[in-house]
mmCIF file of C-alpha atoms and ligand atoms in Angstrom:
data_model
loop_
_atom_site.group_PDB
_atom_site.id
_atom_site.type_symbol
_atom_site.label_atom_id
_atom_site.label_comp_id
_atom_site.label_asym_id
_atom_site.label_seq_id
_atom_site.Cartn_x
_atom_site.Cartn_y
_atom_site.Cartn_z
ATOM 1 C CA MET H 1 0.124 0.470 -0.108
ATOM 2 C CA PRO H 2 0.783 3.724 -0.596
ATOM 3 C CA LEU H 3 3.342 4.920 1.267
ATOM 4 C CA CYS H 4 3.764 8.368 -0.917
ATOM 5 C CA LEU H 5 0.863 10.870 0.405
ATOM 6 C CA ASP H 6 -0.236 11.633 -3.122
ATOM 7 C CA GLU H 7 -1.535 8.338 -3.387
ATOM 8 C CA ILE H 8 -3.576 8.282 0.099
ATOM 9 C CA VAL H 9 -6.796 9.132 -0.910
ATOM 10 C CA ILE H 10 -8.690 11.049 1.870
ATOM 11 C CA TRP H 11 -12.140 10.319 2.587
ATOM 12 C CA SER H 12 -13.611 10.050 5.368
ATOM 13 C CA ARG H 13 -16.422 8.354 8.029
ATOM 14 C CA SER H 14 -17.420 8.928 11.472
ATOM 15 C CA PHE H 15 -18.116 8.261 14.657
ATOM 16 C CA ASP H 16 -22.048 7.546 13.540
ATOM 17 C CA GLU H 17 -21.095 5.668 10.671
ATOM 18 C CA TYR H 18 -18.696 4.062 12.033
ATOM 19 C CA ILE H 19 -20.934 2.295 15.345
ATOM 20 C CA ASN H 20 -23.905 1.362 12.743
ATOM 21 C CA PHE H 21 -21.502 -0.329 10.021
ATOM 22 C CA LEU H 22 -19.269 -1.334 12.787
ATOM 23 C CA ASP H 23 -22.408 -2.945 15.129
ATOM 24 C CA LEU H 24 -20.205 -1.112 18.648
ATOM 25 C CA SER H 25 -22.475 -1.198 21.017
ATOM 26 C CA GLU H 26 -23.128 0.669 24.441
ATOM 27 C CA SER H 27 -20.946 -1.906 26.362
ATOM 28 C CA ASP H 28 -18.673 -2.796 23.450
ATOM 29 C CA LEU H 29 -17.204 0.859 23.408
ATOM 30 C CA GLN H 30 -16.608 0.330 27.363
ATOM 31 C CA LYS H 31 -14.169 -2.105 25.801
ATOM 32 C CA LYS H 32 -10.268 -0.788 24.751
ATOM 33 C CA ILE H 33 -10.451 -0.369 20.966
ATOM 34 C CA LEU H 34 -7.765 -0.210 18.238
ATOM 35 C CA ALA H 35 -8.979 1.336 14.716
ATOM 36 C CA VAL H 36 -6.375 0.269 12.019
ATOM 37 C CA ALA H 37 -6.173 1.818 8.681
ATOM 38 C CA ASP H 38 -8.460 4.864 10.105
ATOM 39 C CA GLY H 39 -7.628 7.325 8.225
ATOM 40 C CA ALA H 40 -8.780 10.564 8.575
ATOM 41 C CA SER H 41 -11.499 9.579 10.196
ATOM 42 C CA SER H 42 -13.637 11.176 13.085
ATOM 43 C CA PHE H 43 -13.961 7.749 15.429
ATOM 44 C CA ASN H 44 -11.410 8.658 17.562
ATOM 45 C CA CYS H 45 -11.439 12.358 18.732
ATOM 46 C CA GLU H 46 -15.649 12.195 19.349
ATOM 47 C CA ALA H 47 -15.024 8.847 21.193
ATOM 48 C CA ARG H 48 -12.877 10.288 23.299
ATOM 49 C CA GLN H 49 -15.470 13.174 23.620
ATOM 50 C CA ARG H 50 -17.403 10.277 25.082
ATOM 51 C CA GLY H 51 -14.933 8.918 27.268
ATOM 52 C CA TYR H 52 -13.973 6.126 25.565
ATOM 53 C CA ASN H 53 -10.800 4.736 24.919
ATOM 54 C CA VAL H 54 -9.472 4.113 21.318
ATOM 55 C CA THR H 55 -6.650 4.754 20.010
ATOM 56 C CA SER H 56 -5.712 4.759 15.986
ATOM 57 C CA LEU H 57 -3.338 3.556 13.578
ATOM 58 C CA ASP H 58 -2.319 4.518 9.698
ATOM 59 C CA PRO H 59 0.743 5.194 7.850
ATOM 60 C CA LEU H 60 -0.889 8.742 7.367
ATOM 61 C CA TYR H 61 0.154 10.064 10.873
ATOM 62 C CA LYS H 62 3.547 9.822 10.192
ATOM 63 C CA PHE H 63 2.681 13.077 8.216
ATOM 64 C CA SER H 64 1.852 16.526 9.714
ATOM 65 C CA GLN H 65 -1.601 17.932 10.383
ATOM 66 C CA SER H 66 -0.712 20.970 7.010
ATOM 67 C CA GLU H 67 -0.372 18.380 4.914
ATOM 68 C CA ILE H 68 -2.865 16.177 5.054
ATOM 69 C CA LYS H 69 -4.775 18.563 5.190
ATOM 70 C CA LYS H 70 -3.776 19.839 1.612
ATOM 71 C CA GLN H 71 -4.441 15.509 0.683
ATOM 72 C CA ILE H 72 -7.637 16.218 1.707
ATOM 73 C CA ILE H 73 -8.845 18.821 -0.780
ATOM 74 C CA LYS H 74 -7.345 16.625 -3.307
ATOM 75 C CA SER H 75 -9.028 13.595 -2.129
ATOM 76 C CA CYS H 76 -12.287 15.860 -2.633
ATOM 77 C CA GLU H 77 -11.244 17.054 -6.135
ATOM 78 C CA GLN H 78 -11.002 13.557 -6.747
ATOM 79 C CA ILE H 79 -13.858 11.709 -5.819
ATOM 80 C CA TYR H 80 -16.423 14.339 -5.392
ATOM 81 C CA PRO H 81 -17.425 14.033 -9.251
ATOM 82 C CA GLN H 82 -17.149 10.219 -9.069
ATOM 83 C CA ILE H 83 -19.315 10.295 -7.219
ATOM 84 C CA VAL H 84 -21.431 11.830 -8.328
ATOM 85 C CA LYS H 85 -21.417 10.563 -11.580
ATOM 86 C CA ASN H 86 -22.021 7.268 -10.261
ATOM 87 C CA LYS H 87 -24.423 8.292 -8.241
ATOM 88 C CA ASN H 88 -26.986 5.237 -8.801
ATOM 89 C CA ASP H 89 -24.410 3.260 -6.939
ATOM 90 C CA TYR H 90 -25.679 4.872 -3.892
ATOM 91 C CA ILE H 91 -28.865 4.431 -1.295
ATOM 92 C CA TRP H 92 -29.422 8.125 -0.776
ATOM 93 C CA SER H 93 -31.600 7.821 3.040
ATOM 94 C CA TYR H 94 -28.669 8.484 6.075
ATOM 95 C CA PHE H 95 -27.037 11.047 2.777
ATOM 96 C CA LYS H 96 -29.260 12.897 1.858
ATOM 97 C CA SER H 97 -27.671 14.367 -1.750
ATOM 98 C CA PRO H 98 -24.124 14.095 -3.446
ATOM 99 C CA ASP H 99 -23.546 17.907 -1.532
ATOM 100 C CA HIS H 100 -24.845 16.457 1.927
ATOM 101 C CA LEU H 101 -22.259 13.766 1.946
ATOM 102 C CA LYS H 102 -19.583 16.644 0.845
ATOM 103 C CA LYS H 103 -20.105 19.157 3.384
ATOM 104 C CA TYR H 104 -20.369 15.645 6.244
ATOM 105 C CA ARG H 105 -16.825 14.358 5.553
ATOM 106 C CA MET H 106 -15.586 18.018 5.567
ATOM 107 C CA ASP H 107 -17.264 17.980 8.862
ATOM 108 C CA VAL H 108 -15.443 14.883 10.032
ATOM 109 C CA MET H 109 -11.949 15.569 8.599
ATOM 110 C CA LYS H 110 -11.915 19.079 9.521
ATOM 111 C CA ASN H 111 -12.737 17.217 13.566
ATOM 112 C CA PHE H 112 -9.824 14.708 12.581
ATOM 113 C CA LEU H 113 -7.505 17.328 12.108
ATOM 114 C CA ASP H 114 -8.442 19.499 14.865
ATOM 115 C CA ASP H 115 -7.884 16.449 16.916
ATOM 116 C CA PHE H 116 -4.656 15.723 15.542
ATOM 117 C CA ILE H 117 -2.821 19.010 15.687
ATOM 118 C CA GLN H 118 -3.669 18.334 19.680
ATOM 119 C CA ALA H 119 -0.014 17.158 21.829
ATOM 120 C CA GLU H 120 -2.000 14.488 23.356
ATOM 121 C CA SER H 121 -3.377 12.843 20.969
ATOM 122 C CA MET H 122 -0.080 11.595 19.635
ATOM 123 C CA GLU H 123 -0.582 8.636 21.983
ATOM 124 C CA ARG H 124 -4.418 8.294 20.280
ATOM 125 C CA TYR H 125 -3.181 8.544 16.931
ATOM 126 C CA ILE H 126 -0.073 5.767 15.788
ATOM 127 C CA ALA H 127 1.922 6.172 12.545
ATOM 128 C CA GLY H 128 2.168 2.353 11.774
ATOM 129 C CA GLU H 129 0.685 -0.690 8.892
ATOM 130 C CA ILE H 130 -1.022 -3.804 9.724
ATOM 131 C CA GLN H 131 1.248 -5.530 8.541
ATOM 132 C CA ASP H 132 3.409 -4.901 11.398
ATOM 133 C CA LEU H 133 1.290 -3.875 14.085
ATOM 134 C CA PRO H 134 3.179 -1.896 17.629
ATOM 135 C CA PHE H 135 1.081 -3.663 20.293
ATOM 136 C CA LYS H 136 1.903 -6.391 22.585
ATOM 137 C CA LYS H 137 0.203 -9.915 22.812
ATOM 138 C CA ARG H 138 -3.699 -9.219 23.750
ATOM 139 C CA SER H 139 -3.305 -4.968 24.704
ATOM 140 C CA PHE H 140 -7.126 -3.969 23.117
ATOM 141 C CA ASP H 141 -10.189 -6.207 23.526
ATOM 142 C CA ILE H 142 -11.909 -5.392 20.123
ATOM 143 C CA ALA H 143 -9.669 -4.303 16.708
ATOM 144 C CA ILE H 144 -11.926 -2.336 13.925
ATOM 145 C CA VAL H 145 -11.402 -2.174 10.535
ATOM 146 C CA SER H 146 -13.298 0.314 8.496
ATOM 147 C CA ASN H 147 -12.827 0.827 4.623
ATOM 148 C CA PHE H 148 -9.342 -0.890 4.123
ATOM 149 C CA LEU H 149 -9.095 -4.727 3.825
ATOM 150 C CA PHE H 150 -12.051 -5.985 1.209
ATOM 151 C CA LEU H 151 -12.141 -2.720 -0.502
ATOM 152 C CA TYR H 152 -8.901 -2.784 -1.841
ATOM 153 C CA SER H 153 -8.853 -6.652 -3.183
ATOM 154 C CA ASP H 154 -7.378 -5.359 -6.344
ATOM 155 C CA ARG H 155 -4.347 -4.140 -4.588
ATOM 156 C CA LEU H 156 -4.592 -6.121 -1.918
ATOM 157 C CA ASP H 157 -4.027 -10.178 -2.159
ATOM 158 C CA LEU H 158 -5.288 -12.572 -0.232
ATOM 159 C CA ASN H 159 -1.967 -13.701 1.737
ATOM 160 C CA PHE H 160 -1.997 -10.170 2.667
ATOM 161 C CA HIS H 161 -5.701 -10.141 4.400
ATOM 162 C CA ILE H 162 -5.453 -13.399 5.974
ATOM 163 C CA GLU H 163 -1.565 -12.367 7.151
ATOM 164 C CA SER H 164 -3.361 -8.660 8.224
ATOM 165 C CA ILE H 165 -6.189 -9.809 10.567
ATOM 166 C CA THR H 166 -3.798 -12.712 12.186
ATOM 167 C CA ASN H 167 -1.982 -9.676 13.031
ATOM 168 C CA LEU H 168 -4.892 -8.288 14.802
ATOM 169 C CA LEU H 169 -6.610 -11.660 16.631
ATOM 170 C CA TYR H 170 -2.551 -11.299 18.200
ATOM 171 C CA VAL H 171 -3.378 -7.773 19.816
ATOM 172 C CA ALA H 172 -7.453 -8.381 20.618
ATOM 173 C CA ASN H 173 -9.924 -10.156 21.272
ATOM 174 C CA GLU H 174 -11.991 -9.756 18.557
ATOM 175 C CA VAL H 175 -12.038 -7.898 14.987
ATOM 176 C CA ARG H 176 -14.752 -6.498 13.085
ATOM 177 C CA ILE H 177 -13.951 -4.899 8.907
ATOM 178 C CA PHE H 178 -16.674 -3.079 7.126
ATOM 179 C CA PRO H 179 -16.778 -3.395 4.308
ATOM 180 C CA LEU H 180 -16.809 -6.883 3.093
ATOM 181 C CA GLN H 181 -16.789 -6.211 -0.749
ATOM 182 C CA GLY H 182 -14.188 -4.200 -2.801
ATOM 183 C CA ASN H 183 -14.458 -0.921 -4.176
ATOM 184 C CA LEU H 184 -14.609 -2.164 -8.599
ATOM 185 C CA LYS H 185 -17.405 -4.008 -9.841
ATOM 186 C CA ASN H 186 -14.885 -6.873 -10.904
ATOM 187 C CA SER H 187 -12.204 -6.692 -7.842
ATOM 188 C CA PRO H 188 -11.121 -10.487 -6.548
ATOM 189 C CA LYS H 189 -13.879 -11.442 -3.575
ATOM 190 C CA TYR H 190 -11.859 -13.042 -0.750
ATOM 191 C CA ILE H 191 -14.756 -12.964 2.340
ATOM 192 C CA THR H 192 -15.357 -17.212 1.557
ATOM 193 C CA PRO H 193 -11.464 -17.857 1.690
ATOM 194 C CA VAL H 194 -11.112 -15.366 4.505
ATOM 195 C CA ILE H 195 -14.276 -17.045 6.596
ATOM 196 C CA ASN H 196 -13.164 -20.330 5.925
ATOM 197 C CA TYR H 197 -9.370 -20.373 7.375
ATOM 198 C CA PHE H 198 -11.039 -18.343 10.210
ATOM 199 C CA ARG H 199 -13.267 -20.641 11.300
ATOM 200 C CA ARG H 200 -10.503 -24.153 9.774
ATOM 201 C CA LEU H 201 -8.953 -22.744 12.972
ATOM 202 C CA GLY H 202 -11.413 -22.562 15.684
ATOM 203 C CA PHE H 203 -12.474 -19.196 15.588
ATOM 204 C CA SER H 204 -15.748 -17.875 15.837
ATOM 205 C CA VAL H 205 -16.599 -16.285 12.473
ATOM 206 C CA ARG H 206 -19.477 -14.354 11.160
ATOM 207 C CA ILE H 207 -21.018 -12.316 9.280
ATOM 208 C CA LYS H 208 -23.531 -9.460 10.737
ATOM 209 C CA LYS H 209 -26.338 -7.490 8.904
ATOM 210 C CA VAL H 210 -25.775 -4.162 10.082
ATOM 211 C CA ASN H 211 -28.102 -0.970 10.330
ATOM 212 C CA TYR H 212 -26.389 0.885 7.705
ATOM 213 C CA HIS H 213 -26.402 1.000 4.206
ATOM 214 C CA PHE H 214 -24.893 2.747 1.761
ATOM 215 C CA THR H 215 -22.697 1.845 -1.245
ATOM 216 C CA LYS H 216 -25.149 -0.696 -2.775
ATOM 217 C CA GLY H 217 -24.264 -4.358 -0.887
ATOM 218 C CA ALA H 218 -22.002 -2.836 1.559
ATOM 219 C CA ASN H 219 -24.590 -2.824 4.259
ATOM 220 C CA LYS H 220 -22.470 -5.908 6.700
ATOM 221 C CA VAL H 221 -19.745 -6.425 8.979
ATOM 222 C CA LEU H 222 -17.533 -9.306 10.035
ATOM 223 C CA ILE H 223 -16.408 -10.295 13.192
ATOM 224 C CA ILE H 224 -14.278 -12.608 14.242
ATOM 225 C CA ASN H 225 -13.377 -13.646 18.023
ATOM 226 C CA LYS H 226 -10.817 -15.650 19.916
ATOM 227 C CA ALA H 227 -12.922 -16.782 21.968
ATOM 228 C CA ARG H 228 -14.002 -20.368 21.357
ATOM 229 C CA TYR H 229 -10.390 -20.492 18.869
ATOM 230 C CA GLU H 230 -8.648 -20.054 23.282
ATOM 231 C CA GLU H 231 -11.239 -22.352 24.846
ATOM 232 C CA ARG H 232 -10.245 -24.791 22.935
ATOM 233 C CA VAL H 233 -6.670 -24.869 22.825
ATOM 234 C CA ARG H 234 -6.942 -24.476 26.126
ATOM 235 C CA ALA H 235 -8.840 -28.073 26.076
ATOM 236 C CA LEU H 236 -5.284 -29.652 24.277
ATOM 237 C CA PRO H 237 -2.259 -30.913 25.962
ATOM 238 C CA LEU H 238 0.420 -28.352 25.573
ATOM 239 C CA ASP H 239 2.043 -29.712 22.680
ATOM 240 C CA ALA H 240 -0.768 -29.829 20.599
ATOM 241 C CA SER H 241 -1.275 -26.681 21.910
ATOM 242 C CA ILE H 242 1.707 -25.010 21.223
ATOM 243 C CA SER H 243 1.406 -26.950 17.541
ATOM 244 C CA LEU H 244 -1.940 -25.496 16.809
ATOM 245 C CA TYR H 245 -1.241 -21.962 17.821
ATOM 246 C CA LEU H 246 1.044 -22.334 15.153
ATOM 247 C CA SER H 247 -0.318 -23.882 12.082
ATOM 248 C CA PRO H 248 -2.601 -22.990 9.705
ATOM 249 C CA SER H 249 -5.099 -25.489 9.289
HETATM 250 C C1 SAM I 301 -10.518 4.602 2.724
HETATM 251 S S1 SAM I 301 -9.333 5.027 3.821
HETATM 252 C C2 SAM I 301 -10.068 4.260 5.434
HETATM 253 C C3 SAM I 301 -10.558 5.583 6.382
HETATM 254 C C4 SAM I 301 -11.132 5.220 7.810
HETATM 255 N N1 SAM I 301 -10.815 4.381 8.102
HETATM 256 C C5 SAM I 301 -12.938 5.402 7.490
HETATM 257 O O1 SAM I 301 -13.593 4.430 6.853
HETATM 258 O O2 SAM I 301 -12.429 6.948 7.296
HETATM 259 C C6 SAM I 301 -8.159 3.732 4.105
HETATM 260 C C7 SAM I 301 -7.236 3.788 4.568
HETATM 261 O O3 SAM I 301 -6.024 3.151 5.126
HETATM 262 C C8 SAM I 301 -4.696 3.385 5.308
HETATM 263 N N2 SAM I 301 -3.710 2.393 4.742
HETATM 264 C C9 SAM I 301 -3.092 2.152 3.697
HETATM 265 N N3 SAM I 301 -2.426 1.217 3.897
HETATM 266 C C10 SAM I 301 -2.282 0.648 5.232
HETATM 267 C C11 SAM I 301 -1.514 -0.216 5.649
HETATM 268 N N4 SAM I 301 -0.371 -1.307 4.853
HETATM 269 N N5 SAM I 301 -2.040 -0.641 7.290
HETATM 270 C C12 SAM I 301 -2.531 0.127 7.780
HETATM 271 N N6 SAM I 301 -3.632 1.502 6.630
HETATM 272 C C13 SAM I 301 -3.022 1.567 5.856
HETATM 273 C C14 SAM I 301 -4.933 4.700 4.360
HETATM 274 O O4 SAM I 301 -3.432 5.530 3.955
HETATM 275 C C15 SAM I 301 -6.223 5.103 4.721
HETATM 276 O O5 SAM I 301 -5.953 5.864 5.530
#
């Protein structure tokens, strides 16, 4: 994925969108949450205002606030005409019109920028990549990924998806990912092999319909939970447990 700011398209979602499309309840929000590929979303900022504990990780955070701001403006000029042109690919209920969407997205990104510049926020916004998460085992209760995995299946292959989710399951007990479809009509579909892979390992994997539907067809969240896997490992003799941790099948 891009390391250069010019290649990152910044178009970001709010706290309300996150809780709807990731199906986060009040009790989920009370837990320790890691938001990976969180970009210029206002989830972290709005979560903090409500007293929740969220850490965000994205390669974007190695850039300065003014560099990110410039890229937000550029991205908007790039994306907005595409949305107007492909208006029929979306369901206009959460957002009333492309204009409403644009204003909403710009407000979200302004909230992020205002939060990102504050010194204390540096502990909440970590520059990093999903391939190499700088956290200890089980540092978080829930790891969430919005609009990154599955969405960029045309550029990120199946191995990348499996390795990324494995990394997330190392640092958190549960992983939630939205959406489950690619952003191109002919994007490869990795959802079934991903589900099969983690089910074979003994994880609890389910798809849940959510109360958010903007891009047509994108109204489901993937939830992978390690509780059952841990039970299975605990029930085995030590040698067998070690090989289960190491072996993918
Ligand atoms: C479409 S944006 C989604 C932003 C936010 N999650 C949202 O839904 O509004 C995709 C994000 O993935 C980030 N990204 C790209 N490569 C990444 C990587 N290797 N690890 C983690 N994040 C990455 C980009 O910087 C960008 O912020």
